[in-house]
XYZ file of C-alpha atoms in Angstrom:
403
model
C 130.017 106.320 132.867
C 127.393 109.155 134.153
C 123.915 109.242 132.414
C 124.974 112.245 130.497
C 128.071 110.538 129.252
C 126.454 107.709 128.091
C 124.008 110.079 125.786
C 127.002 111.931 124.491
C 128.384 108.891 123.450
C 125.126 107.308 122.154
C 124.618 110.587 119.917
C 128.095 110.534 118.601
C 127.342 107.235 117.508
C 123.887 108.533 115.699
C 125.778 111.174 113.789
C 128.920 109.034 113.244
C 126.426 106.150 111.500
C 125.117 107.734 109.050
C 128.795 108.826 107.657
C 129.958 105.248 107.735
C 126.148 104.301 105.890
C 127.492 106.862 103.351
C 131.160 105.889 102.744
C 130.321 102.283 102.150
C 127.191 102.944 100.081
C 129.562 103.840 97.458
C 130.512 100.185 97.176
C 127.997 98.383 99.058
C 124.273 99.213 100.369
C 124.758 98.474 104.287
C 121.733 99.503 106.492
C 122.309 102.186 108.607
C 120.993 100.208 111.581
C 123.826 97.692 111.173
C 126.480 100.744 112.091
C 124.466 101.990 115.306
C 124.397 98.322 116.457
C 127.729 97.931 115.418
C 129.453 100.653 117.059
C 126.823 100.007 120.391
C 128.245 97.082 120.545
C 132.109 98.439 120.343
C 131.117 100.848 122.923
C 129.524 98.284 125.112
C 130.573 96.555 128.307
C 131.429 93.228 126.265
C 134.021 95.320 124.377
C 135.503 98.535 125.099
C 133.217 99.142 128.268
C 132.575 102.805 127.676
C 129.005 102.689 127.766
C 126.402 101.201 130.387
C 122.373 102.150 130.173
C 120.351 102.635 132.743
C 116.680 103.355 133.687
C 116.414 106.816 132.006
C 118.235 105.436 129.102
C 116.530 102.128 128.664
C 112.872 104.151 128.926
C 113.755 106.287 126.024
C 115.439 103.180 124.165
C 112.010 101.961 124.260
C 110.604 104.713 123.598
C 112.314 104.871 120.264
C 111.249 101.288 119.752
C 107.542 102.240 119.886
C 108.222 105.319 117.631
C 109.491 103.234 115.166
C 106.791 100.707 115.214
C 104.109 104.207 114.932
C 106.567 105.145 111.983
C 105.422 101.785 110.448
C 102.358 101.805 110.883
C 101.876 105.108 109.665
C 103.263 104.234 106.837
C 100.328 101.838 105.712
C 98.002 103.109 102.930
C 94.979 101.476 103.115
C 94.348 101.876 99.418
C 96.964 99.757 98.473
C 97.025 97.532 101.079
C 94.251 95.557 100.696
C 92.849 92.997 98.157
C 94.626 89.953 97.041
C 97.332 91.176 98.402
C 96.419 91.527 102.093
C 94.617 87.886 101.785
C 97.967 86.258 100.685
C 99.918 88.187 103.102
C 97.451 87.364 105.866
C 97.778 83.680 105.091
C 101.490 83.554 104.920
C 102.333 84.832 108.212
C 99.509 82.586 109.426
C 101.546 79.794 107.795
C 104.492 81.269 109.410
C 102.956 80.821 113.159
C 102.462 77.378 112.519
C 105.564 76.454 110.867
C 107.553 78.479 113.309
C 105.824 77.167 116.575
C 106.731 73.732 115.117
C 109.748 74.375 114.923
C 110.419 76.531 117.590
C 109.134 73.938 120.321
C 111.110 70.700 118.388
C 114.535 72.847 118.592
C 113.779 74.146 122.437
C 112.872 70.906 123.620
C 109.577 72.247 125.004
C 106.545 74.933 124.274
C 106.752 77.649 126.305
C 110.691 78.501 125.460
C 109.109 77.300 122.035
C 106.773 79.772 121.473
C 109.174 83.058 121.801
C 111.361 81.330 119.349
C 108.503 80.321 117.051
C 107.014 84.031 117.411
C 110.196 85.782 116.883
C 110.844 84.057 113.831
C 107.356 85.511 112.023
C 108.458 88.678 112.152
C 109.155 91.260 109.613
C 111.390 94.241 110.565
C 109.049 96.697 108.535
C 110.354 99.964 110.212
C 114.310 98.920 108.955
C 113.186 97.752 105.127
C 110.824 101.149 104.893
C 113.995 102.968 104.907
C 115.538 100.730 102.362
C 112.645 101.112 99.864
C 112.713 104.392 99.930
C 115.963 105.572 99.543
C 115.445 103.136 96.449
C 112.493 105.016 94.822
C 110.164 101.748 95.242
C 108.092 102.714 98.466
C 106.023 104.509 96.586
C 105.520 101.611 93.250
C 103.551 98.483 92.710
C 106.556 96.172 94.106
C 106.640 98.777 97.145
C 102.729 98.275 98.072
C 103.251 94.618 97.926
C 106.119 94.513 100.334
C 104.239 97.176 102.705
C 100.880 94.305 102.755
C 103.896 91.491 103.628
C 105.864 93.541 105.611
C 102.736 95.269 107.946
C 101.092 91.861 108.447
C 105.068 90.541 109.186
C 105.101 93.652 111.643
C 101.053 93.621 113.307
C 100.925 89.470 113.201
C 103.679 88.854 116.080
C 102.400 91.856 118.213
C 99.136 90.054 118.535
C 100.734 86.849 119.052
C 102.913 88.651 121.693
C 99.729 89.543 123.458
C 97.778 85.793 122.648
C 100.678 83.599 123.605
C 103.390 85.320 125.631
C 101.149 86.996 128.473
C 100.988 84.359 130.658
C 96.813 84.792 130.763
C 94.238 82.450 129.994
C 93.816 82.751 125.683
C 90.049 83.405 126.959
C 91.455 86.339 128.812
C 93.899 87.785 126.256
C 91.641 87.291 123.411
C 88.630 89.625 125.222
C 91.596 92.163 126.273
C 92.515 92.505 122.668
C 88.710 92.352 121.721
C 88.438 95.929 124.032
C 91.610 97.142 122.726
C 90.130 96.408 119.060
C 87.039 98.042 120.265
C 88.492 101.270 121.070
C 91.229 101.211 118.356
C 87.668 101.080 115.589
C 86.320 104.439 117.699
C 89.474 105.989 116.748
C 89.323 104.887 113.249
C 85.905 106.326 113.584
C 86.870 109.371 114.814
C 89.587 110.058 112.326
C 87.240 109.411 109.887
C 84.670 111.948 110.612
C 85.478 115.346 109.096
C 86.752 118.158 111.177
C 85.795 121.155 112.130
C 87.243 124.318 110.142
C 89.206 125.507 113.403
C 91.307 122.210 113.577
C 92.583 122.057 110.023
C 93.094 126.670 110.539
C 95.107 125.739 113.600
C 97.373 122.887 111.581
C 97.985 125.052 109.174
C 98.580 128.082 111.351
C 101.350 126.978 113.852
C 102.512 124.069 111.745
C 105.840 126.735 111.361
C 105.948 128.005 114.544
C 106.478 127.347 118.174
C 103.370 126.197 118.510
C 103.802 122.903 116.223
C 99.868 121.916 116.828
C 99.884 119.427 114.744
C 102.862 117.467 115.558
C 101.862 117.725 119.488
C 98.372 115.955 118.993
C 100.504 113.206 116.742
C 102.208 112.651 119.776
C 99.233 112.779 121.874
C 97.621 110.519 120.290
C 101.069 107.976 120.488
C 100.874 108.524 124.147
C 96.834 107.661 124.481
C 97.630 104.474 122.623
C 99.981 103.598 124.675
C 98.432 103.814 127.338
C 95.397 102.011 126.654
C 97.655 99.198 125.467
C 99.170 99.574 128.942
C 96.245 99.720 130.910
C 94.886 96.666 129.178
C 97.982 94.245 129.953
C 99.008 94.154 126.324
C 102.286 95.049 124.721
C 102.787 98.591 123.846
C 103.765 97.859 120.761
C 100.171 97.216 119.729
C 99.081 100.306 120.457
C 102.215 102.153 118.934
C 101.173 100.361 115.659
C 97.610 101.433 116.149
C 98.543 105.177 116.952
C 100.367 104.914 113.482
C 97.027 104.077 111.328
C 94.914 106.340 113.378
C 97.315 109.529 112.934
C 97.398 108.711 109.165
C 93.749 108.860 108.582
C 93.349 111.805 111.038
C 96.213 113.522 109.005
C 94.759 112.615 105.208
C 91.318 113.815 106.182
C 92.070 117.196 108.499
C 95.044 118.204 106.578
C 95.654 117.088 103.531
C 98.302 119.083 101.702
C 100.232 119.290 104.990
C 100.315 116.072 105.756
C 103.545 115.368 104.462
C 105.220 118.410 106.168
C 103.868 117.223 109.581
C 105.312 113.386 108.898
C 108.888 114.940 108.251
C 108.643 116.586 111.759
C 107.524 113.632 113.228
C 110.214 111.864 111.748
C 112.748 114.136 112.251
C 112.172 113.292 116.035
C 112.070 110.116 115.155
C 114.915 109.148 112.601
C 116.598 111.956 114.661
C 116.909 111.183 118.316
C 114.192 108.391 119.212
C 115.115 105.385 116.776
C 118.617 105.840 115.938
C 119.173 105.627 120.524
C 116.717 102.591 120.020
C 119.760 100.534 117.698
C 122.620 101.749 119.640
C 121.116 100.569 122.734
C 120.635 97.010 121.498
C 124.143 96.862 120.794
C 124.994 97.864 124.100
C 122.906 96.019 125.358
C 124.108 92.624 123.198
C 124.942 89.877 124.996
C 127.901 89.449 123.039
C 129.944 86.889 125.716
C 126.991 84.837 125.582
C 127.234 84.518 121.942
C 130.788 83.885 121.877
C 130.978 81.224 124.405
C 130.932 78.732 121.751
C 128.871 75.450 121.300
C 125.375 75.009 120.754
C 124.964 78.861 121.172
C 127.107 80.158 118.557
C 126.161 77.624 116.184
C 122.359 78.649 116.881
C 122.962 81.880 115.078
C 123.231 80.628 111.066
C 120.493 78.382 112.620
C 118.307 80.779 113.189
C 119.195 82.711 110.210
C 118.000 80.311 108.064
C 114.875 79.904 109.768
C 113.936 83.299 109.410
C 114.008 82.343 105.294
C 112.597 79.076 105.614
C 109.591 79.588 108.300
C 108.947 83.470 106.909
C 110.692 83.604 103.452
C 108.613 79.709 102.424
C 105.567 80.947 102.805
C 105.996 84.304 101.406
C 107.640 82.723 98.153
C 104.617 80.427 97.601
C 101.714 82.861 98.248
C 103.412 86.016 96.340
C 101.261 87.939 93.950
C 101.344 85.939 90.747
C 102.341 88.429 89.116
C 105.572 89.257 90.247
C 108.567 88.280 88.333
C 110.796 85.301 90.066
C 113.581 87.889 90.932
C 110.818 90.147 92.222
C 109.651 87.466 94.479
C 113.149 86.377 95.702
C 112.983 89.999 96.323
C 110.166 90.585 98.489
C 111.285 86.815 100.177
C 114.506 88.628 101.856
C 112.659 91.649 102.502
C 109.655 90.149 104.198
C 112.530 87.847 106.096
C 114.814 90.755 107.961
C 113.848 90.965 111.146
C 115.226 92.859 114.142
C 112.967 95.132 116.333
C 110.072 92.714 117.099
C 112.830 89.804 117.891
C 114.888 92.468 120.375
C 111.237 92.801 122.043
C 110.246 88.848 122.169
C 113.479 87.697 123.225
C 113.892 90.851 125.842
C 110.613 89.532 127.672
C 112.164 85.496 126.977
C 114.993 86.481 129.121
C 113.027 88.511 131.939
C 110.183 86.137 132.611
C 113.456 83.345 132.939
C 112.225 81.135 129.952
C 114.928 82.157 127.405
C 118.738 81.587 128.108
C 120.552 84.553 127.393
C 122.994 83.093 124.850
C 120.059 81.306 123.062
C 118.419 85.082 122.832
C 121.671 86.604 121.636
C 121.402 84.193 118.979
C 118.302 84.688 117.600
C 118.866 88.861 117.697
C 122.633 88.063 116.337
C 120.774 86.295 113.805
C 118.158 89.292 113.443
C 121.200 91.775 112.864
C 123.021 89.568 110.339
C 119.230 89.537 108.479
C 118.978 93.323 108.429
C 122.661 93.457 107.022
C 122.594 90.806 104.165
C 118.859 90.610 103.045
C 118.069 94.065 102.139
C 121.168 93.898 100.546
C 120.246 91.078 98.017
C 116.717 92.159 97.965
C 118.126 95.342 95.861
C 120.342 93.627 93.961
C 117.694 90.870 92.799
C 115.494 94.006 91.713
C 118.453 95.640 90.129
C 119.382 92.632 88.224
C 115.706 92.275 86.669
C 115.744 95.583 85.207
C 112.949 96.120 87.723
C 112.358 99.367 89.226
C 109.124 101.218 91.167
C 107.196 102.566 88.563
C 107.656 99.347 86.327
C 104.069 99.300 85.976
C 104.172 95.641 86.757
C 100.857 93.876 85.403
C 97.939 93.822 88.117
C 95.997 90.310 87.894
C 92.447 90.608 87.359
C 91.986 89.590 90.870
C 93.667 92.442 92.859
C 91.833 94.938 94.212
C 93.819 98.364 94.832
């Protein structure tokens, strides 16, 4: 099938998703993700063989991936995120690493194939639960904050172990490359921070409803500086799509305050409209599906791995939890802070090109991510449900946190 062809299809299957999301919500909660992988994989080459990508369509499949990862980021609130909180969250993915590396190299049978498994099972598939939490009212609560600390350090965490232990530097190396990326990511903080002239927050205001669209042109800017600095340093672009996200929220809250939240639904509009939504459909596509169905050791990897992602994320999660959530509340934020998806498409994608990963062992581990995204934000909301629990709770705040 032609390029154009292939987008036709891929945006049938972005407005076809969300109908299916909406006829089975009234029985069941599924994802919306789970439908665009779902049907990409129908419409794959493993299937019906309708759709094939290629360079233009793999570019802006990644491009969606970083725009989701910027969506996450810029969803962090540093007022909320902090604390407590961010300590335990900190030290539970750091947990995590080591539990997962463990494992990762005793099931692989040696490190470096290790270390992509033991990565990709640390991660935390923040831009799918964000969604989820808010289309449940509880983005915005107590329970909400605490799964945005778990979730951001689940979604930051494996980018810099991406750039630490899957380079192929030196650590010496990778460690001053991410120093300089640091660097310059604190002189954007910086400037973000500083207030702005009159004429910037006139301009926002003036074109922010018409052609012009100032505002959401310097968001994107400042995604594509980010990038590239990433880029230009060696390091995953991920990192900097995550860094572009903070940096465009404080620029936002201090220039432009009251439109803030009219420039993030633009932003996501390209986003949520065109950008991610291609991102899904092209993993399914892209699935190794005849890899996965082969049989044997690969097939039975997947429930494997599945449980790993509860055990090596979910353990540590469930043990250093804000004391003051209530059990269900913390089997809760377990299966949220355990789907994972994005960042495991990303490890295992570079797995399979540098030749370490097989590709039926990395079609495991992102058949295993999928079947996360379906079940555990599922039985996240019905663990809250069941407690009675909802956003604005006004669950009790130990004398410890710091908000």
């Amino acid at each position: 099938m032609s390029y154009s062809g292939t987008l036709i299809l891929i945006m049938s299957i972005a407005v076809l998703a969300p109908l299916l999301a909406y006829a089975a919500g009234r029985r069941l909660p599924v994802p919306l993700v789970i439908f665009e992988i779902l049907l990409g994989i129908l419409v794959g080459p493993d299937v019906l063989g309708w759709a094939e990508t290629d360079e233009l369509i793999d570019a802006l499949s990644e491009l969606g991936l970083a725009m989701l990862i910027f969506l996450a980021g810029y969803e962090i609130e540093f007022g909320k995120v902090r604390g407590d909180t961010l300590r335990r969250s900190v030290w539970a993915w750091l947990i995590a690493l080591a539990a997962g590396l463990g494992l990762g190299v005793l099931l692989a049978g040696g490190y470096t194939k290790g270390v992509y498994i033991g990565v990709a099972l640390t991660s935390t598939a923040l831009g799918t639960v964000m969604p989820v939490l808010r289309d449940a009212g509880e983005l915005q609560g107590r329970f909400g904050s605490v799964v945005m600390a778990f979730g951001s350090v689940g979604e930051f965490g494996p980018i810099i172990a991406m750039a630490l232990l899957l380079s192929g530097r030196r650590p010496g190396e990778s460690t001053a490359l991410l120093a300089v990326f640091a660097a310059l990511t604190a002189g954007a903080v910086y400037w973000a921070l500083r207030p702005r002239r009159p004429w910037f927050s006139t301009v926002v205001v003036t074109t922010l409803h018409t052609s012009g669209q100032f505002a959401v042109r310097f968001v994107f800017l400042l995604l594509a500086l980010m990038l590239g600095a990433a880029e230009v340093l060696g390091l995953d672009v991920l990192l900097g799509a995550f860094a572009a996200g903070l940096v465009t929220r404080l620029l936002l809250t201090g220039a432009a305050p009251e439109e803030g939240s009219a420039i993030l639904e633009k932003v996501e509009a390209v986003g949520f409209g065109f950008l991610v939504p291609l991102f899904f459909v092209v993993t399914g596509i892209e699935f190794d599906l005849d890899s996965l169905l082969d049989g044997g050791r690969t097939l039975l990897l997947l429930p494997v791995f599945l449980v790993l992602f509860l055990v090596v994320r979910g353990g540590p999660i469930w043990l250093l939890a804000p004391r003051d959530l209530a059990p269900r509340s913390r089997a809760s934020l377990v299966l949220y802070g355990s789907t994972a998806l994005p960042l495991v498409v990303a490890i295992t994608t570079m797995g399979v090109d540098a030749g370490t990963l097989e590709a039926g062992e990395a079609a495991a581990l992102v058949g295993a991510g999928m079947v996360s995204v379906l079940l555990f934000p599922v039985l996240a909301l019905k663990c809250r449900t069941r407690a009675g629990e909802k956003a604005r709770s006004g669950e009790r705040v130990t004398s410890s946190e710091s908000w």
